[in-house]
mmCIF file of C-alpha atoms in Angstrom:
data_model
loop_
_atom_site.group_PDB
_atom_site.id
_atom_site.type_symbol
_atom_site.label_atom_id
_atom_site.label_comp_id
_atom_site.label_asym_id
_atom_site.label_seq_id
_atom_site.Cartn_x
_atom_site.Cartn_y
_atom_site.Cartn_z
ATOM 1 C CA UNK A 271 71.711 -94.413 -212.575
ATOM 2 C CA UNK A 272 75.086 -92.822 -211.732
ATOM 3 C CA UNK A 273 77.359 -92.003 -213.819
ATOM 4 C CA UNK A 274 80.399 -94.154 -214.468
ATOM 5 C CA UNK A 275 83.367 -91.715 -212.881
ATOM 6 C CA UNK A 276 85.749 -94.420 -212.421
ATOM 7 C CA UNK A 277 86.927 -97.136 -215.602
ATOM 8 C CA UNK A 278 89.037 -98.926 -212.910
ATOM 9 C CA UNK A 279 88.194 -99.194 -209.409
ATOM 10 C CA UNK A 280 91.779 -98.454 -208.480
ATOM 11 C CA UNK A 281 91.102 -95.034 -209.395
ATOM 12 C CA UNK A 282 88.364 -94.765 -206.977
ATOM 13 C CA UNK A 283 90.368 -96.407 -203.813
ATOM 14 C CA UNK A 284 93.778 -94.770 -204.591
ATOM 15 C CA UNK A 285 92.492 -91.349 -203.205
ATOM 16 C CA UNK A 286 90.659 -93.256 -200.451
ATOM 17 C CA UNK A 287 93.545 -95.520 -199.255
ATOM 18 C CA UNK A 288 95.726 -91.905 -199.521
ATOM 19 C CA UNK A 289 93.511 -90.466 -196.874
ATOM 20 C CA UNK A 290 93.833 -93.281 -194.552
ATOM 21 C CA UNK A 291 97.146 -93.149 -194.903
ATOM 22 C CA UNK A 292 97.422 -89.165 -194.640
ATOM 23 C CA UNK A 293 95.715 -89.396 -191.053
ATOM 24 C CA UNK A 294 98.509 -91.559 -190.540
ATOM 25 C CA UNK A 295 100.854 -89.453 -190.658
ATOM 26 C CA UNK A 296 98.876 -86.756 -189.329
ATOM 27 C CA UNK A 297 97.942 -88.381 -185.985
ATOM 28 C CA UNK A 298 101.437 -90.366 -185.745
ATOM 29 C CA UNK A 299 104.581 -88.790 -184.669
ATOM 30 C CA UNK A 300 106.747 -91.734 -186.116
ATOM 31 C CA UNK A 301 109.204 -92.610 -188.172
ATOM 32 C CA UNK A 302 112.073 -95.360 -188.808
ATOM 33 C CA UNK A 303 115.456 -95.430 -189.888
ATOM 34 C CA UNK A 304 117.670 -93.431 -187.631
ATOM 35 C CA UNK A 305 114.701 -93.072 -185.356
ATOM 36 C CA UNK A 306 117.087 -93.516 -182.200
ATOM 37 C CA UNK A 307 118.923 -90.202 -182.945
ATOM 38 C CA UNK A 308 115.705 -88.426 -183.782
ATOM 39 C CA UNK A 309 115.347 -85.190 -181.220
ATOM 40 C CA UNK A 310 112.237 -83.528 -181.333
ATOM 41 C CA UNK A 311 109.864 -81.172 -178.788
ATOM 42 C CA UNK A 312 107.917 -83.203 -175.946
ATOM 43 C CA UNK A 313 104.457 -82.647 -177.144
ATOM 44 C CA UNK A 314 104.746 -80.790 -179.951
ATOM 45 C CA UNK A 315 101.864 -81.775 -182.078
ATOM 46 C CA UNK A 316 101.170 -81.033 -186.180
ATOM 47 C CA UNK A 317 98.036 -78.420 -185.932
ATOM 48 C CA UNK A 318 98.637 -77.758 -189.881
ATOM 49 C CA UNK A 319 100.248 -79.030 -192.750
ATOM 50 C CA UNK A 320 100.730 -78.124 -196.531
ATOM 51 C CA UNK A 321 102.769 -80.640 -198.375
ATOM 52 C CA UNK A 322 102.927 -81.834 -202.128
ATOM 53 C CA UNK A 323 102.214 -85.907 -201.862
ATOM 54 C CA UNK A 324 103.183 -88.467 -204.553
ATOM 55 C CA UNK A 325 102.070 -91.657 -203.887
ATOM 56 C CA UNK A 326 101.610 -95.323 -205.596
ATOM 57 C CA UNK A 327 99.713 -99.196 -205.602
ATOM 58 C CA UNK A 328 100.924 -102.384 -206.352
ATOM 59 C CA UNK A 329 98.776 -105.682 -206.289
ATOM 60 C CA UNK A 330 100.387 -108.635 -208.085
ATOM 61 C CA UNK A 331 101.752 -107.229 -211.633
ATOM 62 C CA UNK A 332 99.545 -103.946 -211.582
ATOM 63 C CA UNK A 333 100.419 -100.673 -210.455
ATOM 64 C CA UNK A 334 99.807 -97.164 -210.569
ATOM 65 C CA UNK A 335 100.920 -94.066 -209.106
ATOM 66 C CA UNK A 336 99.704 -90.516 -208.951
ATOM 67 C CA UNK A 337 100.897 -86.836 -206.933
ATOM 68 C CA UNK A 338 98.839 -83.574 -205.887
ATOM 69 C CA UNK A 339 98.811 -81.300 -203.128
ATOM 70 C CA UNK A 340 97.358 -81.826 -198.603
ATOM 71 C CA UNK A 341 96.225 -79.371 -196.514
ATOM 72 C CA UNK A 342 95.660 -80.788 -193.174
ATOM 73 C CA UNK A 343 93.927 -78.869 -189.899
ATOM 74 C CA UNK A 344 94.271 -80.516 -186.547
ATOM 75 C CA UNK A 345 91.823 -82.686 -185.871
ATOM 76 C CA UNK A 346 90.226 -83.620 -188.688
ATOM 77 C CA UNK A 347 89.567 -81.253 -191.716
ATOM 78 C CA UNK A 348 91.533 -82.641 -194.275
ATOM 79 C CA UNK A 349 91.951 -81.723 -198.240
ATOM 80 C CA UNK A 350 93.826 -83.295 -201.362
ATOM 81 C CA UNK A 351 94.124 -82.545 -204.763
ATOM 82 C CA UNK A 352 95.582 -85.423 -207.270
ATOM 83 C CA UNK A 353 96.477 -83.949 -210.544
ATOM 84 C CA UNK A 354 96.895 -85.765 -213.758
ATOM 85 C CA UNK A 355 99.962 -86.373 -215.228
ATOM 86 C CA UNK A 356 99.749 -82.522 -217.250
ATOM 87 C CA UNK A 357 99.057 -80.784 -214.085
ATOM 88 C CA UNK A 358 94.712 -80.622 -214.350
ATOM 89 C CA UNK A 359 92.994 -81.569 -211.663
ATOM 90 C CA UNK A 360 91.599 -85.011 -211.678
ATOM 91 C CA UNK A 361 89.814 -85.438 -208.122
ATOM 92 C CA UNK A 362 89.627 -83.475 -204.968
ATOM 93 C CA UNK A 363 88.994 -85.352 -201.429
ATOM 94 C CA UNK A 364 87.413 -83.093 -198.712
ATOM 95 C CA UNK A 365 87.604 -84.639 -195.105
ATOM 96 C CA UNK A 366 85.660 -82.756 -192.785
ATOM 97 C CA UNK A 367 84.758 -84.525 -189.095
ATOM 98 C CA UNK A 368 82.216 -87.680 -190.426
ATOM 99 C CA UNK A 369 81.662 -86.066 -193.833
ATOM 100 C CA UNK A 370 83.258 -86.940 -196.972
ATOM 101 C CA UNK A 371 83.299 -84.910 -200.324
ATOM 102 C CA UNK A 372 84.914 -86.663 -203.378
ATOM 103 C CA UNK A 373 84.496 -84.310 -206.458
ATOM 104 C CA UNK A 374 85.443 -85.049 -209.899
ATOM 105 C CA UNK A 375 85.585 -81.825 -211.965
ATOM 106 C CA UNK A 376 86.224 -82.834 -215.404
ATOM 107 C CA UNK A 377 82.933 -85.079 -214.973
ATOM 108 C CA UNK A 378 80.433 -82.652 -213.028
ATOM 109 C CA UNK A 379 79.836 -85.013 -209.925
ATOM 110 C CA UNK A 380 80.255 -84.851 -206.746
ATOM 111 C CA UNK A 381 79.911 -87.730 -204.124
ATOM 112 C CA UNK A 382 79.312 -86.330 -201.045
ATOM 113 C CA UNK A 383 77.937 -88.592 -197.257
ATOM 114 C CA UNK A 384 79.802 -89.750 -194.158
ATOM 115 C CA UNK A 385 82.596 -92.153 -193.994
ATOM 116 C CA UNK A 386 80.137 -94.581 -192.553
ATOM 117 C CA UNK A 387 78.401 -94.412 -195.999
ATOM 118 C CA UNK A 388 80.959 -95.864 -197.834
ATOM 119 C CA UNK A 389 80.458 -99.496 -198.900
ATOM 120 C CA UNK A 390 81.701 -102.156 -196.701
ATOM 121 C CA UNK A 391 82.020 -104.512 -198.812
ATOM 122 C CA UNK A 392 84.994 -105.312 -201.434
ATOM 123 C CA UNK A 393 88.158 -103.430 -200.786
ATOM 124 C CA UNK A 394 85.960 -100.668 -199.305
ATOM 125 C CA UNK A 395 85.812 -102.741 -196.159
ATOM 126 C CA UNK A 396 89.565 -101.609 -196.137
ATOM 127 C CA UNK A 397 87.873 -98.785 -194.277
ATOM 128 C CA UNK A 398 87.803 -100.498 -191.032
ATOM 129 C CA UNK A 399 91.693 -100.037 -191.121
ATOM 130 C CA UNK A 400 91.535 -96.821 -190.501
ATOM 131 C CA UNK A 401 90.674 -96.282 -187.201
ATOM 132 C CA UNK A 402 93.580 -99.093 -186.442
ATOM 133 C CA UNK A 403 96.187 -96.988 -188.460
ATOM 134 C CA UNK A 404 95.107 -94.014 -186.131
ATOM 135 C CA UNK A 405 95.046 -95.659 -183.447
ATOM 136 C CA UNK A 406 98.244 -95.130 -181.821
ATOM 137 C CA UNK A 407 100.362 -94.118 -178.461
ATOM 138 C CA UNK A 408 101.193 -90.828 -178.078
ATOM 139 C CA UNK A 409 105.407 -89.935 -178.194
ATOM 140 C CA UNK A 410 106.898 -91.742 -175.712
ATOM 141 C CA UNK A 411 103.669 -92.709 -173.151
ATOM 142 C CA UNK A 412 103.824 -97.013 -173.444
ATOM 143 C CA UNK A 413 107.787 -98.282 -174.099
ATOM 144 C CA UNK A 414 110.876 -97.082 -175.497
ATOM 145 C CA UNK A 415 112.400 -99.584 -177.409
ATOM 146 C CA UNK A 416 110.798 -103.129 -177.829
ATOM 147 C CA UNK A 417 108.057 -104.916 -179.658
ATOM 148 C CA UNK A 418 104.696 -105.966 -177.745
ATOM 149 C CA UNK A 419 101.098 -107.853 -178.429
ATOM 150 C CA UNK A 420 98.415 -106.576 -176.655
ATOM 151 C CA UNK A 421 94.679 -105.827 -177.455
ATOM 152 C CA UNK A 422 94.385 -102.334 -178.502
ATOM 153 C CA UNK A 423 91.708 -100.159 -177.804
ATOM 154 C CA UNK A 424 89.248 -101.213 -181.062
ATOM 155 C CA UNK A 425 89.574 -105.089 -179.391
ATOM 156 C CA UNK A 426 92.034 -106.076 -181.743
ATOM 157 C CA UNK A 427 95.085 -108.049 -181.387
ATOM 158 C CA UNK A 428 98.451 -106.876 -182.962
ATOM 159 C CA UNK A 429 101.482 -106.485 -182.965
ATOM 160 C CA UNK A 430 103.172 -103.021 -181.972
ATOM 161 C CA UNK A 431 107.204 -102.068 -182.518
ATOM 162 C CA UNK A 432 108.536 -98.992 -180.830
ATOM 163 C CA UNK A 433 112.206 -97.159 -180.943
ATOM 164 C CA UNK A 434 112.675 -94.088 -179.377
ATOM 165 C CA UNK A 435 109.578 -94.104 -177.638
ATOM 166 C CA UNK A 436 107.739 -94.031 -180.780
ATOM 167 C CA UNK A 437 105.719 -96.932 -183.312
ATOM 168 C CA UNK A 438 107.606 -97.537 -185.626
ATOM 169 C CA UNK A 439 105.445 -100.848 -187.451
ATOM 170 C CA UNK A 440 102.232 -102.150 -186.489
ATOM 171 C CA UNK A 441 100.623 -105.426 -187.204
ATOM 172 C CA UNK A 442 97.556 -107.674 -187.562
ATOM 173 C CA UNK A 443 97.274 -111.400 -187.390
ATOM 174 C CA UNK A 444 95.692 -111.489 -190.592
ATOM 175 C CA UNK A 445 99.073 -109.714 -192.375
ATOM 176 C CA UNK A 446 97.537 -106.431 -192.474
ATOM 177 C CA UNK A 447 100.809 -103.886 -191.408
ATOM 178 C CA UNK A 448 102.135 -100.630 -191.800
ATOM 179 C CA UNK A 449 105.296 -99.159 -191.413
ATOM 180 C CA UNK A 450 106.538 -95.479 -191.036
ATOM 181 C CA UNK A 451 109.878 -94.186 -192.323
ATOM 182 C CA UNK A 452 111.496 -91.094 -193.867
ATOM 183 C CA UNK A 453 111.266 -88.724 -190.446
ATOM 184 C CA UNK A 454 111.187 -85.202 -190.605
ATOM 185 C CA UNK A 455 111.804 -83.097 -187.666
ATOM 186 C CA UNK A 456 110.151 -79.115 -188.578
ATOM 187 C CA UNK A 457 110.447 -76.599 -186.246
ATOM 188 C CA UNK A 458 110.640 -79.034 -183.049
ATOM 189 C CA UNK A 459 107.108 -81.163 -184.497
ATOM 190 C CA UNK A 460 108.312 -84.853 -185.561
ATOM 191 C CA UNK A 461 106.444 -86.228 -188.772
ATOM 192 C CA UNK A 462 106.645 -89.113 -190.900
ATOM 193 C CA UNK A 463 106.544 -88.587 -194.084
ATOM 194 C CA UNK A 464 106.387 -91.889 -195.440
ATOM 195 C CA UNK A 465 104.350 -94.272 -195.079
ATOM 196 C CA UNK A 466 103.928 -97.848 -196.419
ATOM 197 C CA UNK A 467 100.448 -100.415 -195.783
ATOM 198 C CA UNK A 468 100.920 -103.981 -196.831
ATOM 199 C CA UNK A 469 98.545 -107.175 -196.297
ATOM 200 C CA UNK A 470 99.107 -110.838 -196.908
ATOM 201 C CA UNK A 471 97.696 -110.774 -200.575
ATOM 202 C CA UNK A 472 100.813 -108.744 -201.556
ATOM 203 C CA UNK A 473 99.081 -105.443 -202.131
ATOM 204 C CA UNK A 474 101.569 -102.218 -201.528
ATOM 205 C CA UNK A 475 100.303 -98.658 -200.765
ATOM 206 C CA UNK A 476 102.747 -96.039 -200.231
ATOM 207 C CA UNK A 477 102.892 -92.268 -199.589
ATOM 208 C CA UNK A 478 105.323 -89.739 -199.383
ATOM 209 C CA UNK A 479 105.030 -86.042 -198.145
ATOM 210 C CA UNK A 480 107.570 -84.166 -200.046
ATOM 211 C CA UNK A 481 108.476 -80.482 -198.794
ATOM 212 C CA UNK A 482 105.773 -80.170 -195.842
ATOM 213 C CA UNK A 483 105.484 -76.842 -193.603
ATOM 214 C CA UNK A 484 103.934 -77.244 -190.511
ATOM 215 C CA UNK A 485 102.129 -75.082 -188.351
ATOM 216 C CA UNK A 486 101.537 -72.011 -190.890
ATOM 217 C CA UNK A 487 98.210 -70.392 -190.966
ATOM 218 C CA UNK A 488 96.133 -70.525 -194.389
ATOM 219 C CA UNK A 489 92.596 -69.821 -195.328
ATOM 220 C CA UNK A 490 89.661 -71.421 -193.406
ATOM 221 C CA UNK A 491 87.793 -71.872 -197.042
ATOM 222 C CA UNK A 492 89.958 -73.977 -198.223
ATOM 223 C CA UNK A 493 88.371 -77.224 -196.411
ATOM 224 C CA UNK A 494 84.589 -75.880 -198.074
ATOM 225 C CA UNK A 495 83.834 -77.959 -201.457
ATOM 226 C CA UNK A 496 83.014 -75.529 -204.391
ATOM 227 C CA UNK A 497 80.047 -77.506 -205.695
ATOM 228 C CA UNK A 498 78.572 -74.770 -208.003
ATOM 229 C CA UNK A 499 77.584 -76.565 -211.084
ATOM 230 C CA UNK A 500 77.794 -80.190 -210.226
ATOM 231 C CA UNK A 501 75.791 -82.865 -209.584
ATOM 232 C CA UNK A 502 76.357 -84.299 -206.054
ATOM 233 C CA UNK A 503 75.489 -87.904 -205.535
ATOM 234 C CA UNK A 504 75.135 -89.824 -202.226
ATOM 235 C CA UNK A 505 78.959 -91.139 -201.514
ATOM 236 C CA UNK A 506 77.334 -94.666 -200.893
ATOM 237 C CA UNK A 507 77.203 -94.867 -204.477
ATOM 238 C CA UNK A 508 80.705 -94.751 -205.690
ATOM 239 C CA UNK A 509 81.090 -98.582 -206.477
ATOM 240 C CA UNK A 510 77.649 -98.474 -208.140
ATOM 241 C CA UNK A 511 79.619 -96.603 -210.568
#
């Protein structure tokens, strides 16, 4: 039996929903608002970023919200801490390639597996809306201004908006969408650092990068998992909670 880590599972798939959110960000250089007047480097790409996130979910009358700390290394070691409202640590998220590391200090555990482990069923299937939220044009490579359909690349039909040759709002048939505001132009890189994901049952996730610095050097140990003293569980087994 595992041991019950989570009393809600909004707990669980707050921190989950902020990494598909984060690579996002990461992976999109896109923003709205006063997009048009947005002047940025041809090519210039985020290779790292520190940032302190705050971030919150709505689904009918419920809602919660949470902050903590990203480090981000191009292309896909990823790490966040969300802290409790007097500054402990509550969870830390390790992304590195396929493998996932979800640790829970105050309890001992550690899930650890590959993001194909996680359970596809429930709102875990939201998974499958990741690759879709990362899958995006590159600055300025399909149209400048204008909204197309087409079938992207994972065989899915949606809906794409661009201004300034970059997305600005993507959508599915089945009211899945996401929008990107709140641009941030640092040193020549352009980054959204907001993001918003809606679907048709009403449900709200947003995140917000606050003070981000791109492209400064840190550690290499801070993407490794201290696991001294825990008990690591197969990530599969997070909504067997």
């Amino acid at each position: 039996m595992f041991p019950r880590i989570a009393t809600k599972r909004i707990t669980i798939l707050l921190p989950l929903r902020c990494l598909v959110l984060l690579a996002a960000l990461l992976l999109l250089s896109s923003c709205a608002g006063q997009v048009a007047q947005l002047v940025y480097t041809n090519g210039a790409v985020v290779e790292t970023l520190s940032a302190a996130v705050s971030l919150s979910f709505s689904s009918g009358e419920k809602g919660m919200g949470g902050s903590g700390y990203l480090v981000y290394r191009r292309p896909d070691q990823m790490r966040l801490i969300v802290l409790s409202p007097f500054g402990t640590t509550l969870m830390e998220v390790y992304v590195n390639n396929e493998r996932v590391t979800i640790v829970y200090p105050g309890k001992g555990a550690a899930f650890a597996g590959r993001l194909a482990d996680l359970p596809q069923r429930g709102e875990s299937a939201g998974w499958r809306q990741v690759r879709w939220v990362m899958d995006v044009d590159p600055p300025g490579s399909t149209m400048q201004d204008g909204t197309l359909e087409r079938m992207n690349s994972l065989g899915m039909k949606e809906r794409v908006t661009f201004e300034n040759g970059l997305v600005t709002a993507k959508a599915l048939p089945n009211g899945d969408g996401a929008r990107y505001g709140d641009f941030a132009v640092i040193n020549g890189v352009p980054l959204a650092t907001e993001i918003i994901m809606e679907n048709a049952a009403g449900d709200r996730f947003r995140l917000k990068l606050n003070e981000p610095e791109v492209n400064t050097p840190f550690e290499a140990d801070v993407f490794t998992p201290r696991l001294d003293g825990l008990t690591v569980y197969p990530l599969a087994a997070l909504q067997g909670s």
